[in-house]
Amino acid sequence: MFELTKESLKKFYNIGENVIELYEKALKDVEDEFKMYHEIREFNQLKVLNAMQEERISDSHFTNSTGYGYGDIGRDSLDRVYARVFNCESALVRPHFVSGTHALGTALFGNLRPGDTMFAVAGAPYDTLHSIIGLTGEGNTGSLKDYGINYRQIELNNGKVDMNLMEEILREDSTIKLVHIQRSTGYGWRNSMLVSEIRDLIDRIKAIRSDVICFVDNCYGEFIDAIEPTDVGADLMAGSLIKNIGGGIAPTGGYIVGKKEYVERASYRLTTPGLGGECGSTFGVMRLLFQGLFLAPHISIEAVKGALLCSRIMELAGFEVLPKYNEKRSDIIQGIKFNDKEKLIKFCKGIQAGSPIDSFVQCEPWEMPGYEDQVIMAAGAFVQGSSIELSADAPIREPYIAYLQGGLTFDHAKIGILIALNKIMNEY
Ligand SMILES: *Cc1c(COP(=O)(O)O)cnc(C)c1O
């Protein structure tokens, strides 16, 4: 490590020699792994650049429409750029989505009808989808369940989709209209699903029921591979703009991409039947959405590099990690198992202390809307809750696993992780 940096880490943050030693060893181990991600980054940059050029993006697309927002060329051309990047027919990219959950919910409500069944094949979906489905939440909330939409789920078997059981259910239950596939781990102690695995899965589904909608929750997955689920047969996919694809620049929003008919139905749910995606003024955020997309291939890989370093250094420090630093990844999330509530909280507080914004704030567990357990969230971000920025969160439940993600620059992620580990190793 550069001597000046080492001295400053000691001087500013009291980082112990033991932590620095682990860091130097971990960095050596992960650097060999970076090469593949640099190649993915390079290719995705080319893909995004070319999509923008093909759509002839110019200054005039950084629109600031008002009112109905009819004919907002920035909005309409960003949709086409996304459709090119994702190699699919259609896209709906909007600052009007308040979060990834909102985009996912809109895609589901837009495409499911009473009597249909949604079938989750990779275990329980991400926590915030439970209230959408109607698994949790009391009373008459207008969940899918309230609208008479059924739900089935099968568990992962050794971390993989149970293909035989899935096929059996698909053959026997003709009400299945949509299969839910989650690429990222979410708050689950499992590997993210590689796009090649998603390809196999979709092939098996389509062989039995070609009319079923293969729906992918792509949150945290964008640009971690050279291909996306829509390159391998996903019909409909959604994600958040304050994760990978917003490049840390998008101030808010979400996207839905896929087959034209399915994206259109989702657009009728975002606005109303008839209006769809043709309305909606864009509050002057279009430049940020374009620029964020342009930076996203780079930023997403910065975040992955932070995750790799975190994986290796925490493993060297004696913690169980998932994935390991040399396992192929499909998202930016790093799981660390603490088996100890206090260590988990210290780690999250350390990430908070290493943030550029709100570094002086003590994060504490709280009852977050949409989540079943208390959650602690360390996030000192420029964009509130943005998890492409360095952040760590953890539901407060055994075995006390923290999920770290983000880092707009690898250098920042490194410092944050060192502060967090130092809290555990050297602060009592
Ligand atoms: C983050 C996330 C969501 C929800 O996104 P929000 O923007 O936080 O609402 C859904 N699914 C997965 C897998 C996620 O990681």
XYZ file of C-alpha atoms and ligand atoms in Angstrom:
443
model
C 0.000 0.000 0.000
C 1.111 3.526 -0.784
C 2.902 4.756 2.353
C 1.073 8.066 2.493
C -2.258 6.258 2.386
C -1.208 3.856 5.100
C -0.045 6.672 7.353
C -3.273 8.574 6.770
C -5.449 5.540 7.487
C -3.674 5.255 10.830
C -3.775 8.952 11.542
C -7.359 9.709 10.483
C -9.089 6.445 11.332
C -6.861 4.625 13.813
C -6.694 1.618 11.505
C -4.601 -1.040 13.201
C -1.539 -2.711 11.709
C -3.418 -6.051 11.871
C -6.121 -4.708 9.551
C -3.558 -3.206 7.151
C -1.800 -6.571 6.935
C -5.024 -8.355 6.054
C -5.752 -5.666 3.493
C -2.425 -6.088 1.725
C -2.870 -9.834 1.516
C -6.482 -9.575 0.360
C -5.655 -7.029 -2.317
C -3.009 -9.296 -3.796
C -5.491 -12.171 -3.936
C -8.304 -10.229 -5.585
C -6.278 -8.397 -8.211
C -6.043 -11.484 -10.409
C -9.829 -11.734 -10.357
C -10.303 -8.166 -11.575
C -9.225 -8.899 -15.133
C -12.428 -10.656 -16.164
C -14.573 -7.851 -14.733
C -12.508 -5.265 -16.576
C -13.293 -7.077 -19.822
C -17.005 -7.126 -19.018
C -16.842 -3.425 -18.185
C -15.140 -2.614 -21.465
C -17.722 -4.510 -23.496
C -20.700 -3.011 -21.664
C -19.293 0.481 -22.117
C -19.147 -0.178 -25.833
C -22.725 -1.497 -25.808
C -24.078 1.579 -24.028
C -22.060 4.015 -26.119
C -23.228 2.416 -29.332
C -26.885 2.442 -28.225
C -26.674 6.189 -27.541
C -25.026 6.836 -30.896
C -27.579 4.742 -32.775
C -30.355 6.800 -31.196
C -28.469 10.004 -32.092
C -28.703 11.412 -28.576
C -27.999 15.116 -28.365
C -28.364 18.050 -26.040
C -31.974 18.478 -27.122
C -32.851 15.163 -25.463
C -32.089 16.589 -22.032
C -35.634 17.856 -21.966
C -37.559 19.486 -19.205
C -41.172 18.884 -20.114
C -44.118 20.004 -18.004
C -47.752 19.045 -17.600
C -48.802 15.968 -19.545
C -45.338 15.588 -20.984
C -46.649 14.621 -24.430
C -43.881 14.080 -26.947
C -41.048 14.315 -24.413
C -38.272 13.255 -26.802
C -35.754 12.722 -24.024
C -38.036 10.250 -22.281
C -38.977 8.452 -25.480
C -35.401 8.176 -26.739
C -34.086 6.943 -23.382
C -36.655 4.157 -23.626
C -35.210 3.213 -27.023
C -31.621 3.370 -25.729
C -32.544 1.000 -22.887
C -34.310 -1.343 -25.324
C -31.095 -1.505 -27.389
C -28.883 -2.057 -24.354
C -31.147 -4.852 -23.154
C -31.603 -6.283 -26.638
C -35.385 -6.274 -26.353
C -38.443 -4.758 -27.998
C -39.475 -2.131 -25.549
C -38.567 -0.188 -22.403
C -40.259 2.048 -19.868
C -37.665 4.096 -17.963
C -39.230 6.596 -15.638
C -38.398 8.893 -12.738
C -42.029 8.286 -11.707
C -41.140 4.885 -10.311
C -40.400 5.629 -6.684
C -38.142 2.563 -6.349
C -37.271 -0.821 -7.772
C -40.125 -2.326 -5.793
C -42.542 0.026 -7.534
C -41.236 -0.967 -10.980
C -41.454 -4.678 -10.117
C -44.954 -4.256 -8.694
C -46.089 -2.304 -11.761
C -44.841 -5.058 -14.078
C -46.687 -7.688 -12.032
C -49.972 -5.791 -11.597
C -49.929 -4.851 -15.271
C -49.621 -8.417 -16.488
C -51.489 -10.622 -14.022
C -55.282 -11.018 -13.979
C -57.702 -12.634 -11.523
C -57.347 -16.406 -11.605
C -53.759 -16.272 -12.867
C -50.936 -17.720 -10.831
C -47.533 -16.170 -10.226
C -44.922 -18.885 -9.706
C -41.681 -18.056 -7.854
C -39.104 -20.698 -8.757
C -36.072 -19.356 -6.898
C -37.506 -19.315 -3.403
C -39.086 -16.360 -1.626
C -38.789 -13.105 -3.577
C -37.098 -10.039 -2.092
C -38.746 -8.864 1.136
C -40.527 -5.824 -0.302
C -42.398 -8.013 -2.805
C -44.158 -9.907 -0.046
C -46.727 -7.153 0.523
C -47.262 -6.837 -3.233
C -48.024 -10.549 -3.509
C -50.124 -10.485 -0.346
C -47.952 -12.797 1.734
C -47.802 -10.132 4.426
C -49.634 -6.936 5.176
C -52.957 -6.790 6.872
C -56.368 -5.913 5.566
C -57.551 -4.764 2.228
C -54.333 -3.448 0.707
C -54.978 -4.147 -2.954
C -52.266 -6.802 -3.133
C -52.187 -9.320 -5.962
C -53.934 -11.717 -3.598
C -56.750 -9.221 -2.993
C -57.293 -9.177 -6.752
C -57.615 -12.965 -6.853
C -54.149 -13.627 -8.208
C -52.668 -16.850 -6.861
C -49.119 -17.417 -5.791
C -46.938 -20.521 -5.668
C -43.335 -20.858 -4.638
C -40.702 -23.572 -4.642
C -37.550 -23.489 -2.572
C -34.025 -23.631 -3.886
C -32.329 -26.982 -3.581
C -28.663 -26.582 -2.583
C -28.822 -23.017 -3.868
C -30.162 -24.034 -7.286
C -33.629 -24.031 -8.813
C -35.292 -27.406 -8.342
C -35.819 -27.999 -12.073
C -37.716 -31.274 -11.818
C -40.233 -29.951 -9.330
C -40.575 -26.769 -11.381
C -41.330 -28.752 -14.543
C -43.834 -30.924 -12.755
C -45.744 -27.894 -11.450
C -45.651 -26.151 -14.824
C -47.155 -29.230 -16.490
C -49.898 -29.684 -13.969
C -50.971 -26.091 -13.155
C -52.398 -24.393 -16.231
C -53.227 -21.212 -14.277
C -49.529 -20.269 -14.146
C -49.185 -17.079 -16.148
C -45.855 -15.720 -14.951
C -42.677 -17.225 -13.539
C -40.719 -15.024 -11.151
C -36.936 -15.315 -11.271
C -34.697 -13.221 -9.026
C -31.162 -12.735 -10.281
C -29.684 -11.244 -7.139
C -29.425 -12.816 -3.735
C -31.565 -10.147 -2.084
C -31.472 -10.913 1.623
C -30.741 -14.559 1.017
C -27.659 -16.619 1.809
C -27.281 -17.946 -1.699
C -25.301 -17.251 -4.846
C -26.756 -14.825 -7.335
C -28.099 -16.513 -10.443
C -25.733 -16.334 -13.387
C -27.242 -15.244 -16.690
C -26.163 -18.609 -18.120
C -28.215 -20.300 -15.392
C -31.164 -18.036 -16.185
C -30.824 -19.136 -19.812
C -31.094 -22.825 -18.852
C -34.023 -22.084 -16.600
C -35.943 -20.141 -19.256
C -35.232 -22.838 -21.869
C -36.731 -25.470 -19.583
C -39.779 -23.297 -18.799
C -40.429 -22.462 -22.467
C -40.100 -26.086 -23.516
C -43.137 -26.855 -21.388
C -45.110 -23.601 -21.536
C -43.996 -21.251 -24.297
C -46.793 -18.802 -23.362
C -45.703 -18.258 -19.772
C -44.112 -14.860 -19.003
C -40.538 -15.300 -17.759
C -40.165 -12.326 -15.441
C -36.776 -11.397 -13.980
C -36.071 -9.154 -11.019
C -32.779 -7.721 -12.308
C -32.032 -5.442 -9.323
C -28.261 -5.258 -8.674
C -27.515 -7.384 -11.744
C -27.026 -4.862 -14.542
C -23.620 -4.846 -16.245
C -22.060 -7.521 -14.044
C -22.040 -9.839 -17.040
C -21.659 -9.201 -20.754
C -25.224 -10.375 -21.328
C -28.464 -9.646 -19.534
C -31.456 -11.930 -18.890
C -33.289 -10.326 -21.834
C -30.466 -11.614 -24.070
C -31.384 -15.167 -23.092
C -35.167 -15.165 -23.348
C -36.529 -13.181 -20.383
C -39.868 -11.702 -21.505
C -40.152 -9.002 -18.899
C -37.634 -7.535 -16.468
C -37.487 -4.678 -13.998
C -35.006 -2.871 -11.797
C -34.085 0.275 -9.927
C -32.271 3.379 -11.153
C -30.680 3.987 -7.764
C -28.761 0.748 -8.122
C -26.317 -0.265 -10.878
C -27.947 1.163 -13.956
C -28.370 4.692 -12.634
C -24.591 4.894 -12.356
C -24.874 6.770 -9.062
C -26.145 9.776 -11.013
C -29.846 9.062 -11.500
C -31.672 10.796 -8.629
C -34.591 8.334 -8.593
C -36.605 5.985 -10.807
C -36.972 2.503 -12.172
C -37.224 0.626 -15.450
C -39.227 -2.132 -17.057
C -37.962 -3.761 -20.262
C -38.979 -6.701 -22.411
C -41.574 -7.734 -24.986
C -43.624 -4.833 -26.277
C -46.985 -6.246 -25.239
C -45.894 -6.883 -21.651
C -44.134 -3.543 -21.205
C -47.184 -1.782 -22.609
C -49.484 -3.511 -20.124
C -47.135 -2.443 -17.331
C -47.268 1.143 -18.629
C -51.077 1.085 -18.280
C -50.569 0.312 -14.640
C -47.951 3.004 -14.099
C -50.336 5.614 -15.531
C -53.728 4.411 -16.835
C -55.061 2.312 -19.704
C -54.920 4.540 -22.753
C -52.198 6.860 -21.460
C -49.468 4.280 -20.872
C -45.940 5.512 -21.461
C -46.925 8.438 -23.668
C -47.556 10.780 -20.765
C -45.435 11.953 -17.889
C -43.264 15.039 -17.663
C -39.725 14.381 -16.569
C -38.858 17.169 -14.103
C -35.561 17.965 -15.817
C -33.883 14.692 -14.853
C -33.287 13.303 -18.350
C -29.624 14.313 -18.584
C -28.953 12.560 -15.283
C -30.656 9.377 -16.471
C -28.646 9.373 -19.707
C -25.381 10.226 -17.986
C -26.000 7.662 -15.266
C -26.565 4.954 -17.860
C -23.375 6.005 -19.626
C -21.345 5.698 -16.409
C -23.096 2.549 -15.184
C -20.805 -0.076 -16.780
C -17.837 1.500 -15.020
C -19.499 2.208 -11.690
C -21.054 -1.268 -11.464
C -17.625 -2.868 -11.787
C -16.131 -0.482 -9.218
C -18.796 -1.819 -6.868
C -17.986 -5.436 -7.749
C -14.318 -4.804 -7.015
C -15.258 -3.448 -3.595
C -17.341 -6.576 -2.997
C -14.446 -8.856 -3.970
C -12.075 -7.098 -1.622
C -14.639 -7.219 1.168
C -15.169 -10.929 0.574
C -11.489 -11.754 0.772
C -10.557 -9.531 3.704
C -13.514 -10.675 5.811
C -12.702 -14.292 4.993
C -9.090 -13.724 6.065
C -10.426 -12.158 9.255
C -12.259 -15.412 9.986
C -15.822 -14.776 8.815
C -17.900 -16.893 6.492
C -18.612 -15.013 3.277
C -20.803 -15.554 0.263
C -19.792 -15.444 -2.507
C -16.097 -16.111 -2.057
C -13.763 -13.733 -3.857
C -12.991 -16.198 -6.648
C -16.566 -17.323 -7.376
C -18.242 -15.896 -10.469
C -20.738 -13.199 -9.599
C -23.967 -12.002 -11.110
C -24.701 -9.103 -8.770
C -22.836 -6.586 -6.609
C -23.856 -7.995 -3.231
C -21.460 -9.398 -0.685
C -22.839 -11.425 2.197
C -20.871 -11.676 5.445
C -22.071 -13.953 8.221
C -21.238 -12.626 11.686
C -23.141 -15.072 13.931
C -23.090 -12.167 16.385
C -25.449 -9.231 16.588
C -22.903 -6.808 18.046
C -20.279 -7.481 15.378
C -22.888 -7.071 12.669
C -23.963 -3.712 14.056
C -20.330 -2.586 14.456
C -19.626 -3.466 10.843
C -22.603 -1.452 9.603
C -21.676 1.486 11.817
C -18.165 1.323 10.364
C -19.485 1.549 6.812
C -21.583 4.534 7.879
C -18.528 6.182 9.472
C -16.668 5.695 6.185
C -19.322 7.486 4.113
C -18.809 10.873 2.472
C -22.262 12.017 3.645
C -23.629 11.598 7.189
C -20.401 9.979 8.387
C -21.107 11.387 11.861
C -24.455 9.615 12.138
C -24.901 6.409 14.159
C -27.134 4.044 12.228
C -29.452 1.891 14.348
C -31.837 -0.995 13.611
C -35.382 0.193 12.786
C -38.754 -1.021 11.495
C -38.446 -0.175 7.840
C -41.642 -0.074 5.723
C -41.974 -3.212 3.612
C -39.607 -5.351 5.700
C -40.610 -7.968 8.250
C -37.644 -7.842 10.643
C -35.894 -4.800 11.980
C -33.263 -3.650 9.507
C -30.034 -1.741 10.022
C -28.923 0.288 7.034
C -25.595 2.013 6.683
C -25.832 4.458 3.858
C -24.191 7.815 3.710
C -25.165 8.462 0.155
C -25.555 11.444 -2.159
C -28.856 9.905 -3.292
C -30.971 8.782 -0.348
C -30.955 4.989 -0.011
C -28.879 4.556 -3.145
C -27.196 1.202 -2.862
C -24.876 1.575 -5.830
C -23.149 3.866 -3.340
C -21.230 2.088 -0.584
C -23.803 0.706 1.799
C -24.449 -2.207 4.081
C -27.709 -3.488 5.359
C -28.872 -6.325 7.468
C -32.150 -7.660 8.743
C -31.675 -8.163 12.482
C -32.182 -11.924 12.571
C -29.960 -14.952 13.089
C -27.354 -15.794 11.900
C -26.715 -12.037 11.598
C -25.721 -11.616 8.003
C -24.769 -8.217 6.596
C -25.090 -7.482 2.909
C -22.591 -4.992 1.595
C -22.897 -3.403 -1.796
C -21.880 -0.443 -3.849
C -19.058 1.999 -3.890
C -18.925 4.660 -6.573
C -15.156 4.230 -6.574
C -13.147 1.201 -5.541
C -10.853 3.477 -3.529
C -13.741 4.651 -1.419
C -15.089 1.128 -0.930
C -11.658 0.042 0.328
C -11.509 2.750 2.970
C -15.049 2.063 4.162
C -14.383 -1.657 4.488
C -11.139 -1.058 6.413
C -12.911 1.241 8.864
C -15.666 -1.352 9.350
C -13.278 -4.240 9.920
C -11.164 -2.107 12.234
C -14.226 -1.451 14.405
C -14.628 -5.196 14.848
C -10.971 -6.061 15.358
C -9.652 -3.098 17.326
C -12.507 -1.224 18.986
C -14.086 -2.648 22.121
C -33.282 -3.673 -4.046
C -34.070 -4.807 -4.546
C -35.428 -4.714 -4.771
C -36.222 -3.506 -4.415
O -35.705 -2.337 -4.865
P -35.949 -0.951 -4.077
O -35.462 0.029 -5.043
O -35.165 -1.001 -2.822
O -37.405 -0.871 -3.846
C -36.088 -5.801 -5.288
N -35.429 -6.932 -5.558
C -34.129 -7.072 -5.334
C -33.451 -8.363 -5.652
C -33.398 -6.016 -4.827
O -32.104 -6.147 -4.622
